[in-house]
mmCIF file of C-alpha atoms in Angstrom:
data_model
loop_
_atom_site.group_PDB
_atom_site.id
_atom_site.type_symbol
_atom_site.label_atom_id
_atom_site.label_comp_id
_atom_site.label_asym_id
_atom_site.label_seq_id
_atom_site.Cartn_x
_atom_site.Cartn_y
_atom_site.Cartn_z
ATOM 1 C CA MET A 1 0.000 0.000 0.000
ATOM 2 C CA VAL A 2 2.875 2.367 0.725
ATOM 3 C CA ARG A 3 4.167 1.802 -2.820
ATOM 4 C CA ALA A 4 0.715 2.397 -4.286
ATOM 5 C CA TYR A 5 0.156 5.569 -2.236
ATOM 6 C CA ARG A 6 3.573 6.980 -3.179
ATOM 7 C CA ASP A 7 2.671 7.661 -6.802
ATOM 8 C CA GLY A 8 -1.106 7.104 -6.961
ATOM 9 C CA GLU A 9 -3.975 9.156 -5.548
ATOM 10 C CA LEU A 10 -5.783 7.866 -2.450
ATOM 11 C CA ALA A 11 -9.189 8.033 -4.177
ATOM 12 C CA SER A 12 -7.889 5.761 -6.970
ATOM 13 C CA VAL A 13 -5.532 3.220 -5.377
ATOM 14 C CA TYR A 14 -7.489 2.680 -2.147
ATOM 15 C CA PRO A 15 -10.626 1.428 -3.955
ATOM 16 C CA ILE A 16 -8.502 -0.901 -6.092
ATOM 17 C CA ALA A 17 -6.864 -2.477 -3.031
ATOM 18 C CA ARG A 18 -9.937 -2.627 -0.821
ATOM 19 C CA GLY A 19 -12.408 -3.267 -3.624
ATOM 20 C CA SER A 20 -10.531 -6.316 -4.852
ATOM 21 C CA ALA A 21 -10.441 -7.850 -1.347
ATOM 22 C CA PRO A 22 -14.109 -9.038 -1.174
ATOM 23 C CA LEU A 23 -13.736 -10.610 -4.611
ATOM 24 C CA LEU A 24 -10.620 -12.485 -3.483
ATOM 25 C CA VAL A 25 -12.045 -13.355 -0.046
ATOM 26 C CA THR A 26 -15.152 -14.809 -1.699
ATOM 27 C CA LEU A 27 -12.934 -16.886 -3.986
ATOM 28 C CA GLY A 28 -10.775 -18.044 -1.076
ATOM 29 C CA ALA A 29 -13.827 -18.871 1.053
ATOM 30 C CA THR A 30 -15.255 -20.907 -1.834
ATOM 31 C CA LEU A 31 -12.028 -22.863 -2.268
ATOM 32 C CA PHE A 32 -11.127 -23.440 1.385
ATOM 33 C CA ALA A 33 -14.434 -23.257 3.287
ATOM 34 C CA GLY A 34 -16.993 -24.306 0.695
ATOM 35 C CA GLU A 35 -18.847 -20.970 0.876
ATOM 36 C CA LEU A 36 -20.364 -20.843 -2.607
ATOM 37 C CA PRO A 37 -21.802 -17.431 -3.620
ATOM 38 C CA ASP A 38 -25.449 -17.246 -4.746
ATOM 39 C CA ASN A 39 -26.715 -15.148 -7.668
ATOM 40 C CA ILE A 40 -26.612 -11.928 -5.649
ATOM 41 C CA GLY A 41 -23.062 -12.757 -4.594
ATOM 42 C CA LEU A 42 -22.044 -13.348 -8.185
ATOM 43 C CA ALA A 43 -23.625 -10.010 -9.135
ATOM 44 C CA GLY A 44 -21.594 -8.395 -6.351
ATOM 45 C CA ILE A 45 -18.388 -9.898 -7.720
ATOM 46 C CA ALA A 46 -19.244 -8.559 -11.172
ATOM 47 C CA PHE A 47 -19.919 -5.054 -9.801
ATOM 48 C CA VAL A 48 -16.663 -5.062 -7.847
ATOM 49 C CA SER A 49 -14.702 -6.110 -10.926
ATOM 50 C CA LEU A 50 -16.446 -3.503 -13.110
ATOM 51 C CA GLY A 51 -15.854 -0.763 -10.538
ATOM 52 C CA ILE A 52 -12.159 -1.585 -10.337
ATOM 53 C CA ILE A 53 -11.895 -1.430 -14.143
ATOM 54 C CA VAL A 54 -13.635 1.963 -14.155
ATOM 55 C CA LEU A 55 -11.250 3.282 -11.501
ATOM 56 C CA ALA A 56 -8.139 1.857 -13.142
ATOM 57 C CA LEU A 57 -8.786 2.960 -16.724
ATOM 58 C CA GLY A 58 -9.618 6.634 -16.237
ATOM 59 C CA ASN A 59 -7.561 9.562 -17.501
ATOM 60 C CA ASN A 60 -6.140 10.085 -14.000
ATOM 61 C CA ARG A 61 -5.512 6.416 -13.367
ATOM 62 C CA PRO A 62 -2.505 5.363 -11.300
ATOM 63 C CA ASP A 63 0.546 4.106 -13.149
ATOM 64 C CA THR A 64 0.700 0.392 -13.888
ATOM 65 C CA LYS A 65 3.088 -0.343 -11.009
ATOM 66 C CA SER A 66 0.778 1.415 -8.532
ATOM 67 C CA ILE A 67 -2.194 -0.581 -9.828
ATOM 68 C CA PHE A 68 -0.330 -3.866 -9.379
ATOM 69 C CA ALA A 69 0.866 -2.760 -5.930
ATOM 70 C CA ALA A 70 -2.728 -1.997 -4.919
ATOM 71 C CA LEU A 71 -3.938 -5.361 -6.264
ATOM 72 C CA ALA A 72 -1.109 -7.118 -4.395
ATOM 73 C CA ALA A 73 -2.260 -5.367 -1.217
ATOM 74 C CA GLY A 74 -5.792 -6.614 -1.928
ATOM 75 C CA LEU A 75 -4.440 -10.155 -2.246
ATOM 76 C CA PHE A 76 -2.688 -9.912 1.127
ATOM 77 C CA ILE A 77 -5.844 -8.463 2.729
ATOM 78 C CA ALA A 78 -7.901 -11.345 1.340
ATOM 79 C CA SER A 79 -5.312 -13.923 2.424
ATOM 80 C CA TYR A 80 -5.223 -12.866 6.060
ATOM 81 C CA MET A 81 -9.014 -12.565 6.193
ATOM 82 C CA VAL A 82 -9.518 -16.097 4.877
ATOM 83 C CA VAL A 83 -6.869 -17.467 7.254
ATOM 84 C CA ASP A 84 -8.454 -15.663 10.212
ATOM 85 C CA GLY A 85 -11.953 -16.702 9.104
ATOM 86 C CA LEU A 86 -10.896 -20.352 9.118
ATOM 87 C CA GLY A 87 -8.916 -19.886 12.324
ATOM 88 C CA VAL A 88 -11.713 -18.328 14.361
ATOM 89 C CA ARG A 89 -14.064 -21.143 13.362
ATOM 90 C CA LEU A 90 -11.551 -23.797 14.365
ATOM 91 C CA ALA A 91 -10.832 -21.988 17.639
ATOM 92 C CA GLU A 92 -14.563 -21.859 18.494
ATOM 93 C CA SER A 93 -13.891 -18.721 20.536
ATOM 94 C CA ALA A 94 -13.960 -15.404 18.720
ATOM 95 C CA THR A 95 -12.735 -13.466 21.759
ATOM 96 C CA GLY A 96 -9.849 -15.823 22.461
ATOM 97 C CA TYR A 97 -8.764 -16.014 18.829
ATOM 98 C CA ALA A 98 -8.943 -12.234 18.333
ATOM 99 C CA ALA A 99 -6.967 -11.645 21.539
ATOM 100 C CA TRP A 100 -4.207 -14.082 20.578
ATOM 101 C CA GLN A 101 -4.134 -12.709 17.035
ATOM 102 C CA ALA A 102 -3.587 -9.195 18.394
ATOM 103 C CA VAL A 103 -0.894 -10.353 20.843
ATOM 104 C CA VAL A 104 1.040 -12.393 18.276
ATOM 105 C CA ALA A 105 0.848 -9.645 15.643
ATOM 106 C CA GLY A 106 1.915 -7.082 18.243
ATOM 107 C CA PHE A 107 5.032 -9.166 18.880
ATOM 108 C CA LEU A 108 5.915 -10.230 15.332
ATOM 109 C CA ILE A 109 5.479 -6.859 13.604
ATOM 110 C CA PRO A 110 8.051 -4.983 15.761
ATOM 111 C CA LEU A 111 10.329 -8.044 15.541
ATOM 112 C CA SER A 112 10.111 -7.932 11.731
ATOM 113 C CA TYR A 113 10.942 -4.213 11.835
ATOM 114 C CA VAL A 114 14.051 -4.890 13.921
ATOM 115 C CA ALA A 115 15.121 -7.712 11.598
ATOM 116 C CA ILE A 116 14.808 -5.497 8.511
ATOM 117 C CA ARG A 117 15.962 -2.116 9.843
ATOM 118 C CA ARG A 118 18.442 -3.355 12.467
ATOM 119 C CA ARG A 119 17.029 -0.958 15.050
ATOM 120 C CA ALA A 120 14.039 -0.717 17.358
ATOM 121 C CA PRO A 121 10.944 1.104 16.063
ATOM 122 C CA SER A 122 10.297 4.526 17.518
ATOM 123 C CA LEU A 123 7.058 6.458 17.877
ATOM 124 C CA PRO A 124 6.688 10.181 17.250
ATOM 125 C CA ARG A 125 6.285 12.221 20.421
ATOM 126 C CA GLY A 126 3.537 14.528 21.552
ATOM 127 C CA LYS A 127 0.289 14.878 19.629
ATOM 128 C CA GLU A 128 1.526 12.854 16.644
ATOM 129 C CA GLY A 129 2.529 9.961 18.913
ATOM 130 C CA ALA A 130 -0.859 9.993 20.628
ATOM 131 C CA LEU A 131 -2.600 9.893 17.255
ATOM 132 C CA VAL A 132 -0.482 6.900 16.186
ATOM 133 C CA VAL A 133 -1.433 5.010 19.375
ATOM 134 C CA VAL A 134 -5.131 5.844 18.968
ATOM 135 C CA ALA A 135 -5.053 4.793 15.298
ATOM 136 C CA GLY A 136 -3.361 1.513 16.236
ATOM 137 C CA LEU A 137 -5.921 0.761 18.948
ATOM 138 C CA LEU A 138 -8.862 1.590 16.682
ATOM 139 C CA GLY A 139 -7.419 -0.529 13.866
ATOM 140 C CA THR A 140 -6.909 -3.492 16.199
ATOM 141 C CA LEU A 141 -10.395 -3.151 17.685
ATOM 142 C CA GLY A 142 -11.954 -2.843 14.244
ATOM 143 C CA TYR A 143 -10.293 -5.991 12.988
ATOM 144 C CA CYS A 144 -11.149 -7.913 16.151
ATOM 145 C CA ILE A 145 -14.795 -7.051 15.445
ATOM 146 C CA ALA A 146 -14.366 -8.351 11.885
ATOM 147 C CA VAL A 147 -12.910 -11.616 13.230
ATOM 148 C CA TRP A 148 -15.882 -11.970 15.582
ATOM 149 C CA ALA A 149 -18.262 -11.339 12.675
ATOM 150 C CA MET A 150 -16.579 -14.042 10.578
ATOM 151 C CA SER A 151 -17.404 -16.540 13.307
ATOM 152 C CA LEU A 152 -21.090 -15.773 12.723
ATOM 153 C CA THR A 153 -21.470 -15.347 8.954
ATOM 154 C CA THR A 154 -19.692 -15.725 5.611
ATOM 155 C CA MET A 155 -16.190 -14.374 5.126
ATOM 156 C CA GLY A 156 -17.112 -12.716 1.847
ATOM 157 C CA GLY A 157 -19.998 -10.876 3.484
ATOM 158 C CA VAL A 158 -17.845 -9.564 6.326
ATOM 159 C CA SER A 159 -15.145 -8.452 3.905
ATOM 160 C CA ALA A 160 -17.769 -6.721 1.789
ATOM 161 C CA ILE A 161 -19.138 -4.721 4.714
ATOM 162 C CA ARG A 162 -15.600 -3.651 5.650
ATOM 163 C CA GLU A 163 -14.927 -2.308 2.188
ATOM 164 C CA THR A 164 -17.764 0.206 2.183
ATOM 165 C CA SER A 165 -14.978 2.444 3.504
ATOM 166 C CA ILE A 166 -14.109 2.941 -0.169
ATOM 167 C CA LEU A 167 -16.560 5.821 -0.453
ATOM 168 C CA PHE A 168 -15.191 7.430 2.707
ATOM 169 C CA ALA A 169 -11.672 7.214 1.251
ATOM 170 C CA ALA A 170 -12.870 8.938 -1.912
ATOM 171 C CA LEU A 171 -14.448 11.709 0.169
ATOM 172 C CA ILE A 172 -11.328 12.116 2.335
ATOM 173 C CA GLY A 173 -9.154 12.258 -0.758
ATOM 174 C CA THR A 174 -11.399 14.951 -2.232
ATOM 175 C CA PHE A 175 -12.184 17.185 0.743
ATOM 176 C CA ILE A 176 -9.093 16.770 2.949
ATOM 177 C CA LEU A 177 -6.255 15.880 0.568
ATOM 178 C CA ARG A 178 -7.683 18.163 -2.164
ATOM 179 C CA GLU A 179 -7.551 15.451 -4.815
ATOM 180 C CA LYS A 180 -9.760 16.014 -7.850
ATOM 181 C CA MET A 181 -12.993 14.008 -7.772
ATOM 182 C CA THR A 182 -13.810 13.132 -11.363
ATOM 183 C CA VAL A 183 -17.114 11.677 -12.525
ATOM 184 C CA GLN A 184 -15.284 8.461 -13.398
ATOM 185 C CA LYS A 185 -13.805 8.133 -9.899
ATOM 186 C CA LEU A 186 -17.225 8.723 -8.370
ATOM 187 C CA LEU A 187 -18.935 6.171 -10.632
ATOM 188 C CA GLY A 188 -16.177 3.647 -9.991
ATOM 189 C CA ALA A 189 -16.368 4.047 -6.212
ATOM 190 C CA ILE A 190 -20.171 3.780 -6.251
ATOM 191 C CA THR A 191 -20.042 0.682 -8.463
ATOM 192 C CA VAL A 192 -17.533 -1.045 -6.193
ATOM 193 C CA THR A 193 -19.600 -0.130 -3.135
ATOM 194 C CA GLY A 194 -22.720 -1.508 -4.826
ATOM 195 C CA GLY A 195 -20.844 -4.718 -5.443
ATOM 196 C CA VAL A 196 -19.733 -5.119 -1.856
ATOM 197 C CA VAL A 197 -23.283 -4.447 -0.661
ATOM 198 C CA CYS A 198 -24.510 -7.261 -2.930
ATOM 199 C CA LEU A 199 -21.849 -9.525 -1.447
ATOM 200 C CA SER A 200 -22.894 -8.545 2.074
ATOM 201 C CA ILE A 201 -26.514 -9.607 1.558
ATOM 202 C CA SER A 202 -25.848 -12.716 -0.540
#
């Protein structure tokens, strides 16, 4: 995602990464958990794919490398969601699985940083540091809720509901980051969101 954000606009690369995730989660859930999509689910997949094409082929589209980076991010998102969806069902305890997932990730991520950078990670101080901590806590809580939801319903549906954030990203990119909101971006974001809604109710 960092590579995609470096050269591409938030309102373009974010929907490609997040919009491709429900499609890939649905495929993974079909292959590994036997969760076959119904007609509405298939329509959702088609809308997601169409929306991504609309976003990727516009005049202001990201460069090819940014598009592939965003799609690779979508693949990783889908992979960890399918793994966690299977894991929470095998664990038979959403709370316990989510807690251990957070603890293990909290240990392995800083360890990976040290292994790559050869130094301990450091947080910014003051207001910026507080915002980083709050963002980390909210992100962890949000994903723990998603893990709990996957213990109750289909993985593709949970992933689809998560990705309605695509429209919020487009709005943030437009009104906060001052990125230009073209008609094509808007139609693409709406189409992808329509697709994930179809997946959520399938």
